[in-house]
Tab-separated table of C-alpha atoms and ligand atoms in Angstrom:
chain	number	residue	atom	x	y	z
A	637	UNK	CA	80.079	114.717	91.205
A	638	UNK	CA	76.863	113.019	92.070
A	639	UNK	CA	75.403	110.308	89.318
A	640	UNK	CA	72.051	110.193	89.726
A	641	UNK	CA	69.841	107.932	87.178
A	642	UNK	CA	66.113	107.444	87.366
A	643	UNK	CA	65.564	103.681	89.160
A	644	UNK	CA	63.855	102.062	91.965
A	645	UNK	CA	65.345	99.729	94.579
A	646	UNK	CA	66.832	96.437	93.260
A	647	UNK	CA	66.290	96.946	89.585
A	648	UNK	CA	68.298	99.772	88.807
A	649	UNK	CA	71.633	99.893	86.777
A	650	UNK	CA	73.230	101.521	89.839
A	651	UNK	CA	72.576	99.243	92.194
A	652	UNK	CA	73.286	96.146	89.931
A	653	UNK	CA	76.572	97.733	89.171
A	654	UNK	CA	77.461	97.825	93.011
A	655	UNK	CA	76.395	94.109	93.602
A	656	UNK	CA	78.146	93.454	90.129
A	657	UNK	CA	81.915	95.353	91.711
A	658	UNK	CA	81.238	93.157	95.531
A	659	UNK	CA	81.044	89.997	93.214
A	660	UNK	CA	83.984	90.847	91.488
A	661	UNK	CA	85.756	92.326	94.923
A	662	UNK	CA	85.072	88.425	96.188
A	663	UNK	CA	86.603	86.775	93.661
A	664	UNK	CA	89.850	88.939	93.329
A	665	UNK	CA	89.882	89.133	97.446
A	666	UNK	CA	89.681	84.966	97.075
A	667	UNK	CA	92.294	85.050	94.341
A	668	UNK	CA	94.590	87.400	96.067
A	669	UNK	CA	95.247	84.801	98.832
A	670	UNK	CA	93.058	86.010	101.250
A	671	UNK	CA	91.616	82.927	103.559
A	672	UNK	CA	88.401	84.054	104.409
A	673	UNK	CA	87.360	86.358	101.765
A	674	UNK	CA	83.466	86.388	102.681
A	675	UNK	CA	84.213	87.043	106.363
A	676	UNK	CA	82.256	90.423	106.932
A	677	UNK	CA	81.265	92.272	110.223
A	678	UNK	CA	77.656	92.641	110.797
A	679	UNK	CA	76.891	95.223	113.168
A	680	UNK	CA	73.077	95.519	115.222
A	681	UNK	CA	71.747	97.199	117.524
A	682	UNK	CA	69.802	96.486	120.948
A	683	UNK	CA	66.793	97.456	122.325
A	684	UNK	CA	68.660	100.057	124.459
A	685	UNK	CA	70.283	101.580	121.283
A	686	UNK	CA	73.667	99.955	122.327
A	687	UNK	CA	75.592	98.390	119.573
A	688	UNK	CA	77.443	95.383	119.050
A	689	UNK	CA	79.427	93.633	116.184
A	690	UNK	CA	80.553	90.396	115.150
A	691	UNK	CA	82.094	88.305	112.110
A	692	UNK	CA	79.696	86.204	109.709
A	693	UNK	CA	80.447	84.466	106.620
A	694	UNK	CA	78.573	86.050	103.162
A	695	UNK	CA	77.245	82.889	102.086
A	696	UNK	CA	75.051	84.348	98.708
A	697	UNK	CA	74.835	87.893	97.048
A	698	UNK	CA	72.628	88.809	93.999
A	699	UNK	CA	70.280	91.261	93.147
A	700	UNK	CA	67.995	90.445	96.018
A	701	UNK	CA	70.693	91.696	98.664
A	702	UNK	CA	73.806	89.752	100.595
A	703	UNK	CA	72.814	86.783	102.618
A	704	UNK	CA	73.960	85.144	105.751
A	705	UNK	CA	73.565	82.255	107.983
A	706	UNK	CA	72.706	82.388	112.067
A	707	UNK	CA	71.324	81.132	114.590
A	708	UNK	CA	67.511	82.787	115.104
A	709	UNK	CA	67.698	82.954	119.004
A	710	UNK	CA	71.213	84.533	119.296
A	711	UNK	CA	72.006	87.959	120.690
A	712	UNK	CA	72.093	89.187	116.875
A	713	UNK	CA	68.981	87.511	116.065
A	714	UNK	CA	66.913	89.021	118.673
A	715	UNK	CA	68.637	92.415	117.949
A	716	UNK	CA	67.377	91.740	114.600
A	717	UNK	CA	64.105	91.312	115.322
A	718	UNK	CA	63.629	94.272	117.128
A	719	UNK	CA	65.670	96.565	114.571
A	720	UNK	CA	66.049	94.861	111.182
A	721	UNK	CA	68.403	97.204	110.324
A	722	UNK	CA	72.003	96.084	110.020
A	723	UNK	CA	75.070	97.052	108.663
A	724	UNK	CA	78.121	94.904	106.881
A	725	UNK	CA	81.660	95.945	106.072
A	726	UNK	CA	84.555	93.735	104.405
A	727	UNK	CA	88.204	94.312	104.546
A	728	UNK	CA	90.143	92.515	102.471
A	729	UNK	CA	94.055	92.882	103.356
A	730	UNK	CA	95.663	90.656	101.003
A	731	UNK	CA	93.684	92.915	97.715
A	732	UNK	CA	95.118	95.570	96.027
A	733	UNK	CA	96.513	98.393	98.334
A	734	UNK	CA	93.629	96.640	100.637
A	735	UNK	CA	89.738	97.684	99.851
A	736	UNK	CA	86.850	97.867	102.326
A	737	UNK	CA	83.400	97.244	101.503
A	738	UNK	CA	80.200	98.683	103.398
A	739	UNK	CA	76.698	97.981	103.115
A	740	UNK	CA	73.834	99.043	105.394
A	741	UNK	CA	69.908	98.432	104.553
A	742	UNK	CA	66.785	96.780	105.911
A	743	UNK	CA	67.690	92.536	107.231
A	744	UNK	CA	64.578	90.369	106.460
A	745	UNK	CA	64.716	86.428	107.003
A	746	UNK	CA	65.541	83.882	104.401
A	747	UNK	CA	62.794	82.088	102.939
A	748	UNK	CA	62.277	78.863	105.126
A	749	UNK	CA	62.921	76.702	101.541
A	750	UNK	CA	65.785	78.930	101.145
A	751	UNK	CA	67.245	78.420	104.452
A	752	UNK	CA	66.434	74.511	104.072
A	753	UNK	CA	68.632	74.434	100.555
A	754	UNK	CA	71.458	76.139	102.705
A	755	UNK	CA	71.420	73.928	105.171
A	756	UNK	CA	71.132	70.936	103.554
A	757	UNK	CA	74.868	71.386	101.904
A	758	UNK	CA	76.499	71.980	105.051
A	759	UNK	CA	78.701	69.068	106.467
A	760	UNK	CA	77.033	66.628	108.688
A	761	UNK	CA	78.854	67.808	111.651
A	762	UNK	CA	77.882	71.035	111.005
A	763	UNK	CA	74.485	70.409	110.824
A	764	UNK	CA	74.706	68.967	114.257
A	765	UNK	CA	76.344	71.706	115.437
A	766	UNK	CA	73.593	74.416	114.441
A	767	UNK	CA	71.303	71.798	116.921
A	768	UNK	CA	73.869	71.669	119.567
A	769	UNK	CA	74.859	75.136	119.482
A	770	UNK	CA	72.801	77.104	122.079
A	771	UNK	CA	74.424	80.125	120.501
A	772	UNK	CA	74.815	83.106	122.632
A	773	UNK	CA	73.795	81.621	125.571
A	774	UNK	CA	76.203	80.446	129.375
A	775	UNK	CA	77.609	77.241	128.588
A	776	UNK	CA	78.459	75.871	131.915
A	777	UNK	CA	81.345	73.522	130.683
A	778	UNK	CA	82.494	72.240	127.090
A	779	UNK	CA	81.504	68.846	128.443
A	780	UNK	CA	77.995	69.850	128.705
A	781	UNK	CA	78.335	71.037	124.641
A	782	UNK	CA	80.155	67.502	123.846
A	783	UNK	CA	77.340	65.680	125.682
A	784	UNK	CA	74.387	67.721	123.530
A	785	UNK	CA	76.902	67.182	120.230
A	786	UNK	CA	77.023	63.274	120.922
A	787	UNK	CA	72.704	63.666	121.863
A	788	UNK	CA	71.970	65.013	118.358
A	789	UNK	CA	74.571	62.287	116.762
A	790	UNK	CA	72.437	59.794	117.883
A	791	UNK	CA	68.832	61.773	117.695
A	792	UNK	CA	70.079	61.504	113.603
A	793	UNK	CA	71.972	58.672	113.489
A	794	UNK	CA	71.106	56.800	109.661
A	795	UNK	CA	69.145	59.928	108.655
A	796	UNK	CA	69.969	63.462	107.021
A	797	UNK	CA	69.960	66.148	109.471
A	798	UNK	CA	67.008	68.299	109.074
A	799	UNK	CA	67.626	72.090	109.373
A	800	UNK	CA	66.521	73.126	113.189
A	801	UNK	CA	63.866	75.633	113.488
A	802	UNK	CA	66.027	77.738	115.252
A	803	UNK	CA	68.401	78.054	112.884
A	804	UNK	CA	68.060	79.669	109.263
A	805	UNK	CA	69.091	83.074	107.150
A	806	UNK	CA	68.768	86.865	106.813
A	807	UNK	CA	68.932	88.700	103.542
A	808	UNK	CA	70.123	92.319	103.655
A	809	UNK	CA	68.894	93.994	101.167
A	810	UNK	CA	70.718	97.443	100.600
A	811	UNK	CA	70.193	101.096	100.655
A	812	UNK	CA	73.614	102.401	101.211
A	813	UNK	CA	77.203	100.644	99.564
A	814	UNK	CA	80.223	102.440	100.051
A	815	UNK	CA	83.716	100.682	97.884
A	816	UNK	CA	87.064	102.213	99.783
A	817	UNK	CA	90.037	101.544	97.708
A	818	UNK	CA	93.205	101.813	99.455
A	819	UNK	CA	95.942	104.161	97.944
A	820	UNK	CA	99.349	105.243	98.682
A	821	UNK	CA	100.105	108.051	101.075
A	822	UNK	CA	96.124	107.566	102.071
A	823	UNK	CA	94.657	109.145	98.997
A	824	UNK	CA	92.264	106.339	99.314
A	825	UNK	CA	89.350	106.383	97.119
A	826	UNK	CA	85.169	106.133	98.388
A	827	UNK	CA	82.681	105.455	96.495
A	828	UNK	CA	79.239	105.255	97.554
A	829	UNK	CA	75.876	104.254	96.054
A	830	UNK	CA	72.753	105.457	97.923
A	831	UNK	CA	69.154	104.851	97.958
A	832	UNK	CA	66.853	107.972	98.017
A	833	UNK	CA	62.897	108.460	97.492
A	834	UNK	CA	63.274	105.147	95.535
A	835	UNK	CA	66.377	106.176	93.382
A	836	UNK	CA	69.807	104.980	93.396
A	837	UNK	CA	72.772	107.637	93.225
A	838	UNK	CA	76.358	107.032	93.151
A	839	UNK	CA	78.689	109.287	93.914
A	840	UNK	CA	82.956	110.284	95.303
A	841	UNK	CA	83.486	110.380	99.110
A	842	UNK	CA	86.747	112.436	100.938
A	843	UNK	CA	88.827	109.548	102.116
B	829	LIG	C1	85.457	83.871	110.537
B	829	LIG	C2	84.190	83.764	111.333
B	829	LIG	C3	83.021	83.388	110.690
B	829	LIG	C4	81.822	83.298	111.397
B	829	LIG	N1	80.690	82.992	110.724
B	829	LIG	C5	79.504	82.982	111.383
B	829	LIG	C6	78.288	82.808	110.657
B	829	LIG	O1	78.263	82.700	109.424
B	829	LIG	N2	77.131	82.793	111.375
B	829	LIG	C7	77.111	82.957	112.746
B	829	LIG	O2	76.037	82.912	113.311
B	829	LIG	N3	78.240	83.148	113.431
B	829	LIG	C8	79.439	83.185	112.797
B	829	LIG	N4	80.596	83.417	113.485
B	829	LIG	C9	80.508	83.598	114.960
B	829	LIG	C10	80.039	85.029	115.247
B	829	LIG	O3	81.107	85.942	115.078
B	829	LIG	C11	79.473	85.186	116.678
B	829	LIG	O4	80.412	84.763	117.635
B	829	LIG	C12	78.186	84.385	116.867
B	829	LIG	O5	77.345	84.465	115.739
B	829	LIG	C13	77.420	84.884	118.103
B	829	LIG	O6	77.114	86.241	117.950
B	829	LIG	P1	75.940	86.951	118.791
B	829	LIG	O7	76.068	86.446	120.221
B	829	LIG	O8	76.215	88.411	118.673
B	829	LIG	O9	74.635	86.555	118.188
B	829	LIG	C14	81.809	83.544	112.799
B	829	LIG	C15	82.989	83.930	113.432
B	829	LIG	C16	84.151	84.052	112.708
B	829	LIG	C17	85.401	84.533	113.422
């Protein structure tokens, strides 16, 4: 059976109602013992159409789509740039008979204010990472990270740690959210919201 209801984008019941069930999912997931409850793979893809994945943390969701913190010159950041098109998926193990959740859509960058207000809650040593952190590039030896590390320590010493350039956050903003609920003998159930022509549908996947 296919729901379909008459709404556009990010203001429509359907779509509220799937942001509404990966709040709750977070919360139960966090409550069920699970350690890293916002961990989530985020899958891109490269200028050659080859595809890679990795773990980030979900660090905000609302109506205006899931957000996530990086580094803007990584391997996923350029991917990014050049497709801004990315999908995330969840598993939590410790939930229920275990539940997956997917979400694919358009990746746009955080507001620079936005990004600053992030940033400016992370621990101190934190922040000095994101400056340290040449992410995704050849580090010839650990010592050469230490050295940079102990370089920014001092660069800030007696002052707050301003967000680098380099470093900020995407927003994902969804057109496709799939719940899989785990079930005994793999009767699993799907369901899946999709964006169409501007209107959200929801509707019962084969497992
Ligand atoms: C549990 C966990 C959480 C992570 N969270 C983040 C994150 O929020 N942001 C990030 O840039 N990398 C995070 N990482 C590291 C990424 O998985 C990845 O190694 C890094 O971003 C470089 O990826 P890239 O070379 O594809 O750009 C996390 C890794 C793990 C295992």
């Amino acid at each position: 059976m296919s729901t379909a209801l008459s709404e556009t984008s990010t203001s429509g019941a359907l779509y509220q109602q799937a942001i509404a069930t990966l709040q709750r999912l977070l919360g139960e997931a966090a409550a069920s013992g699970d350690p890293e409850p916002t961990a989530m793979n985020l899958a891109s893809i490269d200028a050659a159409g080859r595809l890679s994945s990795r773990v980030v943390l979900l660090k905000g969701v609302d109506g205006n789509g899931l957000r996530f913190f990086s580094n803007y010159e990584s391997a996923k950041a350029v991917q990014l740039a050049l497709h801004p098109q990315a999908a995330l998926s969840f598993h939590w193990k410790t939930l229920r008979e275990q539940v997956q959740a997917r979400f694919e859509g358009r990746i746009n960058k955080l507001a620079d204010v936005d990004s600053d207000a992030y940033f400016a809650t992370r621990p101190r040593m934190s922040q000095i990472g994101a400056w340290a952190s040449l992410q995704s590039q050849p580090l010839p030896s650990r010592e050469v990270f230490d050295a940079r590390v102990d370089q920014f320590e001092k660069r800030f010493a007696d002052m707050a740690v301003p967000r680098p350039p380099h470093w900020g956050g995407y927003v994902l903003l969804p057109d496709l959210v799939e719940f899989w609920y785990g079930a005994r003998y793999r009767l699993h159930e799907r369901v899946r919201y999709q964006l169409h022509n501007g209107t959200w549908s929801t509707e019962l996947l084969y497992p």
